[in-house]
Short mmCIF file of C-alpha atoms in Angstrom, two decimals:
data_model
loop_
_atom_site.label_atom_id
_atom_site.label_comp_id
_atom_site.label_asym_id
_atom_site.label_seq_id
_atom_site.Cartn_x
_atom_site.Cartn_y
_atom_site.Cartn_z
CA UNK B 58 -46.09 -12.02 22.56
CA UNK B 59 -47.72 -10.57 19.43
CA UNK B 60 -50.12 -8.58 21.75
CA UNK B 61 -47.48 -7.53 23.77
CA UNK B 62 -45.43 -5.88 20.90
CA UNK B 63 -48.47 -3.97 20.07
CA UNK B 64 -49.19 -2.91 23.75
CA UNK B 65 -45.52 -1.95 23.80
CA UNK B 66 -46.24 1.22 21.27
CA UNK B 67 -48.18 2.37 24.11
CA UNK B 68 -45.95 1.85 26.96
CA UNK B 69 -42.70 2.32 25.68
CA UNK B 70 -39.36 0.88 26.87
CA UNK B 71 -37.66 3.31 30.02
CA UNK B 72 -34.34 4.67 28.29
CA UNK B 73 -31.34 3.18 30.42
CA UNK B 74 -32.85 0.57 32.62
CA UNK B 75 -31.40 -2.60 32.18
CA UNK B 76 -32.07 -6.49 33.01
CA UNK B 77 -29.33 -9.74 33.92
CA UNK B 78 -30.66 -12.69 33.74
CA UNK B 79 -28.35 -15.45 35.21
CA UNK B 80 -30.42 -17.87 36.73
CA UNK B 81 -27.23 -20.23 37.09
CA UNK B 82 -25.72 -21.51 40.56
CA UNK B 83 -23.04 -19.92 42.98
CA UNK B 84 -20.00 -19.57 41.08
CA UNK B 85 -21.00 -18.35 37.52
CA UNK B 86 -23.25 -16.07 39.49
CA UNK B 87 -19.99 -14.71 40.70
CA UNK B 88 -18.66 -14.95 37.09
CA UNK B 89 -21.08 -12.46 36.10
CA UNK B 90 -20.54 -9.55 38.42
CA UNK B 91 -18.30 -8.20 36.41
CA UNK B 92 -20.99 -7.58 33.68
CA UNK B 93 -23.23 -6.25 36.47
CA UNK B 94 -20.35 -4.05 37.80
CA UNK B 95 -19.86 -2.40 33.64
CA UNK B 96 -23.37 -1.97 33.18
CA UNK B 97 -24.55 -0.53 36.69
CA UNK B 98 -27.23 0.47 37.86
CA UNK B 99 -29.00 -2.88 36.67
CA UNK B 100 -32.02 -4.81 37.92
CA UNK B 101 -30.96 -8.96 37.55
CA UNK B 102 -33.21 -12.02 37.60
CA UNK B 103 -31.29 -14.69 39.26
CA UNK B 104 -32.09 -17.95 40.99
CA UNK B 105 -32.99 -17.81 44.66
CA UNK B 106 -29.87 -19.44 46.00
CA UNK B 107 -27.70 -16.65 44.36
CA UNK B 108 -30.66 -13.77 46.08
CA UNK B 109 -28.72 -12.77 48.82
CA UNK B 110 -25.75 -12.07 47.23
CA UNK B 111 -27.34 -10.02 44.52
CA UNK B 112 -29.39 -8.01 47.65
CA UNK B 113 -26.00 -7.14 49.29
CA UNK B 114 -24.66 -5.63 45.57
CA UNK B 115 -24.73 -1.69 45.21
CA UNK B 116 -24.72 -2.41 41.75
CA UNK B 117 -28.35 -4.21 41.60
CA UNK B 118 -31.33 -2.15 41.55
CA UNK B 119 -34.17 -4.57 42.04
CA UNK B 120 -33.70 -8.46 42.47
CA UNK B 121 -36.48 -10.69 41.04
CA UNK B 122 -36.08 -14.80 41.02
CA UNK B 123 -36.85 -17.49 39.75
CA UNK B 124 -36.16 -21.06 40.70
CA UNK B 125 -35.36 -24.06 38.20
CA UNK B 126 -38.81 -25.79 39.38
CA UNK B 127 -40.51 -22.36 38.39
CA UNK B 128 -44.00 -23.31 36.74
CA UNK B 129 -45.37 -21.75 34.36
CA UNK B 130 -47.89 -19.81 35.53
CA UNK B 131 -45.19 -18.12 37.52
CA UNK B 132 -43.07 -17.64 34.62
CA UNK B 133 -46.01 -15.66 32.64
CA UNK B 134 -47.11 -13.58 35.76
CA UNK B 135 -42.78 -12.94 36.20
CA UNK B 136 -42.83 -12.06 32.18
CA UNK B 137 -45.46 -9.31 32.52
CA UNK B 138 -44.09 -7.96 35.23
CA UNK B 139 -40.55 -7.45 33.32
CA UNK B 140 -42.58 -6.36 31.04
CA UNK B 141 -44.59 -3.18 32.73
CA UNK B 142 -41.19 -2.01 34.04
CA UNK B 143 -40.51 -2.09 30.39
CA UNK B 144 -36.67 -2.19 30.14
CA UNK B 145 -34.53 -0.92 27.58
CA UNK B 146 -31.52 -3.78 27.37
CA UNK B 147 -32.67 -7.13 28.53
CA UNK B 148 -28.80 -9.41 28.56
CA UNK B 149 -29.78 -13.24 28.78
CA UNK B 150 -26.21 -14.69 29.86
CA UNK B 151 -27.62 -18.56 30.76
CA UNK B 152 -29.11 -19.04 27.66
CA UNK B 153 -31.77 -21.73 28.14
CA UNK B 154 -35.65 -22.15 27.43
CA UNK B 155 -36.87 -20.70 30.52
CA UNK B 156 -34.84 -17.48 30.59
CA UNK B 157 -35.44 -16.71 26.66
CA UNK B 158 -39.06 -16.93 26.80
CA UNK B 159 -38.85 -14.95 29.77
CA UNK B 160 -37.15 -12.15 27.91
CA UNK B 161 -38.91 -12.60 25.31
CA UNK B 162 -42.07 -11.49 27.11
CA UNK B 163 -40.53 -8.90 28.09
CA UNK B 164 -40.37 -7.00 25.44
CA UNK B 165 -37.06 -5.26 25.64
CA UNK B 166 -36.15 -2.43 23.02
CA UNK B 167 -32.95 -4.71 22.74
CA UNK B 168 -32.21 -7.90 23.85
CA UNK B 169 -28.63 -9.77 24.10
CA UNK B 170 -27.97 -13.25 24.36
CA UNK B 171 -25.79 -15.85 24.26
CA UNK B 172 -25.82 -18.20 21.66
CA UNK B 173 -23.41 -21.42 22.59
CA UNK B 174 -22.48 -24.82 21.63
CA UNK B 175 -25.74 -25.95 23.72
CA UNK B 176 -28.32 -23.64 22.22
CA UNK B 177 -31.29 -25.57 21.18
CA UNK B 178 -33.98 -25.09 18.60
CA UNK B 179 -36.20 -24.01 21.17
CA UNK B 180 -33.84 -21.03 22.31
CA UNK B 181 -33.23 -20.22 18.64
CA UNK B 182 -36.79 -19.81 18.40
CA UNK B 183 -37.67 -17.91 20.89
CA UNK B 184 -34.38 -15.91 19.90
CA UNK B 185 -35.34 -14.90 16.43
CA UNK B 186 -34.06 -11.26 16.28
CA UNK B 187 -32.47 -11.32 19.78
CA UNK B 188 -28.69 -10.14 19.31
CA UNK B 189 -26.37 -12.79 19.42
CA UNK B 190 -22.92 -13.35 21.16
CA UNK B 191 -21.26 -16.31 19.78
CA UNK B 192 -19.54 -18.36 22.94
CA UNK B 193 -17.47 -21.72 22.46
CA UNK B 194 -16.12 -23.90 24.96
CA UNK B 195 -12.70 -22.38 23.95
CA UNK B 196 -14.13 -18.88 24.85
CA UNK B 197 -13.51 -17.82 28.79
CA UNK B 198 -17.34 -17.05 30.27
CA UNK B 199 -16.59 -13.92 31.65
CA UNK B 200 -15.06 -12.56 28.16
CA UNK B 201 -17.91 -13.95 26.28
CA UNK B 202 -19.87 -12.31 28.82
CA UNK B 203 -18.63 -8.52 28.82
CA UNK B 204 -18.72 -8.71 24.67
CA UNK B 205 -22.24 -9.65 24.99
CA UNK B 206 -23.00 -6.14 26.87
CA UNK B 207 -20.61 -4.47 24.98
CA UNK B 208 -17.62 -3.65 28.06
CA UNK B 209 -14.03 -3.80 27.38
CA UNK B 210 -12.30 -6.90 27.80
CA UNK B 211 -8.81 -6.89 30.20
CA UNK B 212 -7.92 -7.31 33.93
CA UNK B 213 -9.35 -4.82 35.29
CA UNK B 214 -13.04 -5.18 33.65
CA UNK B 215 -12.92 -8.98 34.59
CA UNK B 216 -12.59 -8.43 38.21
CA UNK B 217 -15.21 -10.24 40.01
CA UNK B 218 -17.00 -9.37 43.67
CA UNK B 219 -19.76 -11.20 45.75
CA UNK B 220 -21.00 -8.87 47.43
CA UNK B 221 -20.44 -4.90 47.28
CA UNK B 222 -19.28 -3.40 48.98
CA UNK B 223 -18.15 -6.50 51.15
CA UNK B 224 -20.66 -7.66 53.64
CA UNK B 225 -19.17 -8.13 56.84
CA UNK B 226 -22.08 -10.13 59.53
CA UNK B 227 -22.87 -8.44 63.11
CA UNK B 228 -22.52 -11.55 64.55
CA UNK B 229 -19.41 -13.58 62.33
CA UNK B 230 -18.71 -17.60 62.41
CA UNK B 231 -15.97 -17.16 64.03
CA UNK B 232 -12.78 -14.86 64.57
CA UNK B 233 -9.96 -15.44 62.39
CA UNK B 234 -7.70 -16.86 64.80
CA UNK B 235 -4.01 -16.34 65.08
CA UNK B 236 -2.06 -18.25 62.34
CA UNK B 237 -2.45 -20.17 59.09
CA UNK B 238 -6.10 -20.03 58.16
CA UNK B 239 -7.24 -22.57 55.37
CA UNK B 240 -10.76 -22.99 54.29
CA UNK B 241 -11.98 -25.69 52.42
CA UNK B 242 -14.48 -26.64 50.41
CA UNK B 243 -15.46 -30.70 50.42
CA UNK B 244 -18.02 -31.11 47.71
CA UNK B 245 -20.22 -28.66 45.66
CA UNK B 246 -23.88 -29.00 44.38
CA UNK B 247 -22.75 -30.87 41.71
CA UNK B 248 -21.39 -34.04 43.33
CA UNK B 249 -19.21 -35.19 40.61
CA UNK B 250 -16.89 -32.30 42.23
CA UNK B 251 -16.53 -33.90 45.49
CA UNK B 252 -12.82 -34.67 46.31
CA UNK B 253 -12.34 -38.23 47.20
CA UNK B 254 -10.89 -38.75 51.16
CA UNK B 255 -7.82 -40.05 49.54
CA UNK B 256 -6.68 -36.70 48.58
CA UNK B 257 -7.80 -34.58 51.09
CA UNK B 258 -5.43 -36.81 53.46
CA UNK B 259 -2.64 -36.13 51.22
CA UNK B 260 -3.56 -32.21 51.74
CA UNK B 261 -3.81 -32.41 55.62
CA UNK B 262 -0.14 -33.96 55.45
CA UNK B 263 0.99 -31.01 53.51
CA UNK B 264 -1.00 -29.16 55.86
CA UNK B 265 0.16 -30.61 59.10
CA UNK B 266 3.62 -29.38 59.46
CA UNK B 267 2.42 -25.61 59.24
CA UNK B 268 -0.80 -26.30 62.00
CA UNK B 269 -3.29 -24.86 60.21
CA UNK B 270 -6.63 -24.51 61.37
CA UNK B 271 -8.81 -25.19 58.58
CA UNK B 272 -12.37 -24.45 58.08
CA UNK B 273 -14.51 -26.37 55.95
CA UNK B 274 -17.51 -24.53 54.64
CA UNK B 275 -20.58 -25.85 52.85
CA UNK B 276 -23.85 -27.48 52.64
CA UNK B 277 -25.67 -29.21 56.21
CA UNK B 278 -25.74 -32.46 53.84
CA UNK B 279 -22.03 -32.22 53.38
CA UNK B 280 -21.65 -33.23 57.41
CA UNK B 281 -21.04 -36.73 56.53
CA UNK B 282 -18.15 -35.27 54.44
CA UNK B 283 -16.64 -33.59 57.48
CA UNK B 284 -16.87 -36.71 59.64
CA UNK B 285 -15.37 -38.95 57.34
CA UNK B 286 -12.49 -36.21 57.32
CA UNK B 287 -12.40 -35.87 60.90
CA UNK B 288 -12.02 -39.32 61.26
CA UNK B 289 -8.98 -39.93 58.28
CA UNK B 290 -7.17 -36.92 59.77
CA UNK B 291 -7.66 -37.48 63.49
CA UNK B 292 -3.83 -38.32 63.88
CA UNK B 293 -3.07 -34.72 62.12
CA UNK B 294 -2.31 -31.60 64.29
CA UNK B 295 -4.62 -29.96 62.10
CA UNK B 296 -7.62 -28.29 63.94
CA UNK B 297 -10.78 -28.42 62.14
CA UNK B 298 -13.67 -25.74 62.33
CA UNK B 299 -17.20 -26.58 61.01
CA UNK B 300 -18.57 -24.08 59.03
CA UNK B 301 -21.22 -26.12 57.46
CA UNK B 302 -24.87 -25.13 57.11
CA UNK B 303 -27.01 -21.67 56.28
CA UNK B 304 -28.17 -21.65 59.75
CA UNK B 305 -24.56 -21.27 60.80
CA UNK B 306 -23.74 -19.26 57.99
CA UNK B 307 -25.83 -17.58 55.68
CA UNK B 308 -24.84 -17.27 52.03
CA UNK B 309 -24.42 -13.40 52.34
CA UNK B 310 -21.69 -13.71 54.77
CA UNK B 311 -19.54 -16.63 53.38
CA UNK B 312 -17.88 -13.68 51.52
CA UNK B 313 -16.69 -11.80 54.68
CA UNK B 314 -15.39 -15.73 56.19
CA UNK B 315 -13.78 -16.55 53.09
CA UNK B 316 -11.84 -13.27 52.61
CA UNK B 317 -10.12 -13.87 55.88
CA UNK B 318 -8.78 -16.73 54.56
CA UNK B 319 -4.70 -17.24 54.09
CA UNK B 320 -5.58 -19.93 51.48
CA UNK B 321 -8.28 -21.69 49.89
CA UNK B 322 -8.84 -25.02 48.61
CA UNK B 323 -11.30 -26.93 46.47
CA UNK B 324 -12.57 -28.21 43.81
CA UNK B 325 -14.23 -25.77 41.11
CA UNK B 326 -16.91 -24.71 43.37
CA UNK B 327 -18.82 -21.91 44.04
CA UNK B 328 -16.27 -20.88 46.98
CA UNK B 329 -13.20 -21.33 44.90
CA UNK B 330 -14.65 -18.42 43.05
CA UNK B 331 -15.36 -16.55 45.89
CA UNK B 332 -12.11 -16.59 47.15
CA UNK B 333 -10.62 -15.91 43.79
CA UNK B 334 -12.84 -12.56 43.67
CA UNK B 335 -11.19 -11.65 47.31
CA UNK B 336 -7.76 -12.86 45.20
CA UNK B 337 -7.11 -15.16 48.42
CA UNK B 338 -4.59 -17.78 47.01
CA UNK B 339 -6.20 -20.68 46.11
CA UNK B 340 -5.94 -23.92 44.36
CA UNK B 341 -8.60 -25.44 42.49
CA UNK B 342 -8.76 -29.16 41.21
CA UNK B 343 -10.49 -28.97 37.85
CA UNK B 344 -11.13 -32.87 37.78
CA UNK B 345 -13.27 -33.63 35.23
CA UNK B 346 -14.05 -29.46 34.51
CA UNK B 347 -12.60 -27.37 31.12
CA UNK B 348 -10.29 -24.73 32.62
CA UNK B 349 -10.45 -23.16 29.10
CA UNK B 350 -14.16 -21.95 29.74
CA UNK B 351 -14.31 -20.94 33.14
CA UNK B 352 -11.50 -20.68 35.70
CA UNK B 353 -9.95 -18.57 38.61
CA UNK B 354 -8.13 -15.85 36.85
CA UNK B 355 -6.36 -14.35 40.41
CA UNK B 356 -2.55 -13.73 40.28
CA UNK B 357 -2.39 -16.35 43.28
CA UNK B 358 -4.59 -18.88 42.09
CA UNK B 359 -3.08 -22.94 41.47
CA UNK B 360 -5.05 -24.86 38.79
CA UNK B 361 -4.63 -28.68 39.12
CA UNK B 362 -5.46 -30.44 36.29
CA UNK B 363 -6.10 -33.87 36.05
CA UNK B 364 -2.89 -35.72 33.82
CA UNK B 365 -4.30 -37.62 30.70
CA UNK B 366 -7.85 -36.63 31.79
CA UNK B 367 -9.93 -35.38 28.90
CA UNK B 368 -12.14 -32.65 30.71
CA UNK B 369 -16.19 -33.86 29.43
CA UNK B 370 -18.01 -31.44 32.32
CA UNK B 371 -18.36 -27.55 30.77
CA UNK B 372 -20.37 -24.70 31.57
CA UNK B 373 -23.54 -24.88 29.58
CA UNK B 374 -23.47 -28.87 29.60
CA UNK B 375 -22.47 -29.79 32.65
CA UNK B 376 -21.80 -33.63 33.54
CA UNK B 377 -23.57 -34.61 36.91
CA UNK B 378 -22.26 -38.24 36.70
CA UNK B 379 -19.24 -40.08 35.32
CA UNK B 380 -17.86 -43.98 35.10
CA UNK B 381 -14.51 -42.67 36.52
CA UNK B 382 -14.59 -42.68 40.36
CA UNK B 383 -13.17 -39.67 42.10
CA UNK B 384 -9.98 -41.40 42.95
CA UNK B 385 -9.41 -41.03 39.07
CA UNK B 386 -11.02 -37.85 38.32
CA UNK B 387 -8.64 -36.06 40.78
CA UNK B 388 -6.01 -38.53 40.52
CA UNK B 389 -3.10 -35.52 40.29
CA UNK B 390 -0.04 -37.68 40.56
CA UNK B 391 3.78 -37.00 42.14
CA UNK B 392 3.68 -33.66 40.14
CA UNK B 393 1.03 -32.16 40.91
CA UNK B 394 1.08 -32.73 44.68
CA UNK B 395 4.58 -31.66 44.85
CA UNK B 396 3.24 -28.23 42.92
CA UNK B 397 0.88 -28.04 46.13
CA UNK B 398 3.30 -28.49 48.42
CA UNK B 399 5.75 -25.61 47.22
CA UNK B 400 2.39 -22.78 46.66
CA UNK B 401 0.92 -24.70 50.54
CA UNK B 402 4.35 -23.31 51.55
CA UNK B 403 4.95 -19.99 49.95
CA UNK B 404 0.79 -19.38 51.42
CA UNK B 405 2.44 -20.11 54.76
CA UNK B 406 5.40 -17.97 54.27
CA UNK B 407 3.43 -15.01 52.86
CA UNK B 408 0.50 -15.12 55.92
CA UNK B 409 3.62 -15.36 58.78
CA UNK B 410 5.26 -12.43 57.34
CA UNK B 411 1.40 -9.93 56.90
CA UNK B 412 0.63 -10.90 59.86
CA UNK B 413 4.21 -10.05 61.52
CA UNK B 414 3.37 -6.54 60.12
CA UNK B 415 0.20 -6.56 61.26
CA UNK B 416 -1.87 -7.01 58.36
CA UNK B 417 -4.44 -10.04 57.34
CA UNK B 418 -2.39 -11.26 54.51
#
């Protein structure tokens, strides 16, 4: 790094070119777009699962990646190649070892970061006269996240995309068929949000009096899932549509499948995100997650919250495993499913009457 600085007095920084780094999974990818939106045009460094969304962004100049099993070989040879495009702002908004020596190496003329109730003495280190943005578990993500790039907080600067302009496949899924359309996600790549069968019955009976036809999008390894559903709900007049699997449907057009959606339902995953950028109405079960940190922010968006649950999973220290089984980490009692019931209802009310006008919601 020392040698670096010096070389740097001889290849100076590029006035206005600026770096993301957000290296985390699916849905604080999404999280962050309103950062890349403020600051735009912007080059980001992002994991590979979160590439194709950030190649279908008009905001995103240049994409580089870089996986969590990155070695570090890679990481150097990555480093000094931030480094000879020699960027003026480098923002660091996932905050761990990896992505601050990264930007350390690169040599930014300014570098942002955030400094959180996880940071380590390893990130401090590497840190040293990075400037800081203070972030508590209190603090929303995305707030934390537009004061660390200086942007203006409010509705209108939090507004999230996934892709942009919005991606729509040559050759979709499927065609959003006539009537209520409901997709669903069953799990997430953190297991500890998968929704136990128990309640997902419950929602098919809330479902079943308005037909839906429900897609269920996800992982291949999630078909299991879908059985088990298919099999609990087989009695239901709900018609199920498997939209599992990248080869079915690449990550770049979930977007377009999910915006067609008349409702959305999951735990916080990813796709709960994604439809809460499209502001599709949507309810999320926060289980074991703090809704203070991170959350759908959409005018139709339902947050169920686990009663007497003390949420132990957050954004920066996320729990992968719990002694609770799911039946009590989603356990949302008489309350809660009645609150379902009455927005499952007003989502069917509101998609009969758009598309009696001829619109998609």
């Amino acid at each position: 790094w020392p040698w670096l600085r010096l070389l740097r007095l001889v290849r100076p920084a590029r006035s206005g070119r600026r770096l993301v780094i957000q290296t985390a999974k699916i849905g604080d990818w999404i999280n962050s777009t309103p950062v890349i939106r403020g600051l735009a045009p912007v080059d980001v460094l992002c994991d590979p699962m979160n590439g194709p969304l950030a190649r279908r962004d008009s905001h995103i100049q240049t994409v580089w990646l870089m996986g969590p099993r990155t070695g570090l070989a890679h990481k150097v040879a990555l480093a000094l190649r931030l480094f000879r495009v020699g960027y003026a702002d480098v923002y660091v908004l996932m905050p761990n070892t990896p992505n601050a020596f990264v930007a350390r190496l690169a040599c930014a003329r300014r570098t942002h970061i955030l400094e959180t109730y996880r940071t380590g003495s390893a990130v401090r280190l590497l840190a040293a006269g990075f400037r800081k943005q203070p972030h508590r578990r209190e603090d929303l993500t995305i707030d934390s996240y537009l004061r660390l790039a200086g942007l203006p907080l409010g509705d209108a600067a939090r507004r999230k995309h996934a892709t942009f302009p919005l991606f729509r496949p040559a050759q979709p899924c499927f065609e959003p068929a006539a009537g209520f359309r409901v997709g669903v996600s069953l799990s997430a790549g953190n297991r500890l949000k998968t929704l136990p069968m128990t309640l997902w019955r419950e929602i098919f009976s809330l479902l079943a009096p308005y037909g839906a036809t429900v897609y269920v999008f996800g992982l291949d390894d999630e078909r299991p899932l879908l059985e088990e559903l298919r099999a609990r709900t087989a009695h239901l007049p709900v018609a199920l549509v498997d939209c599992l699997g990248a080869g079915r449907m690449p990550l770049e057009a979930v977007p377009w499948h999910v915006a067609q959606m008349h409702l959305y339902i999951s735990s916080d995953t990813g796709n709960s995100y994604i439809a809460d950028s499209f502001d599709v109405p949507l309810v999320n079960f926060a289980g074991p997650c703090d809704m203070r940190e991170q959350r759908p922010l959409g005018e139709r968006a339902l947050v169920v919250e686990t009663p007497g649950l003390q949420p132990f999973s957050f954004i920066f220290s996320a729990a992968y495993r719990s002694t609770l089984p799911p039946e009590k980490l989603y356990e949302i009692g008489e309350e809660g499913l009645r609150r379902v019931a009455g927005f499952i209802e007003e989502c069917y009310r509101r998609s009969s009457a758009a598309q009696a006008l001829g619109t998609r919601r």
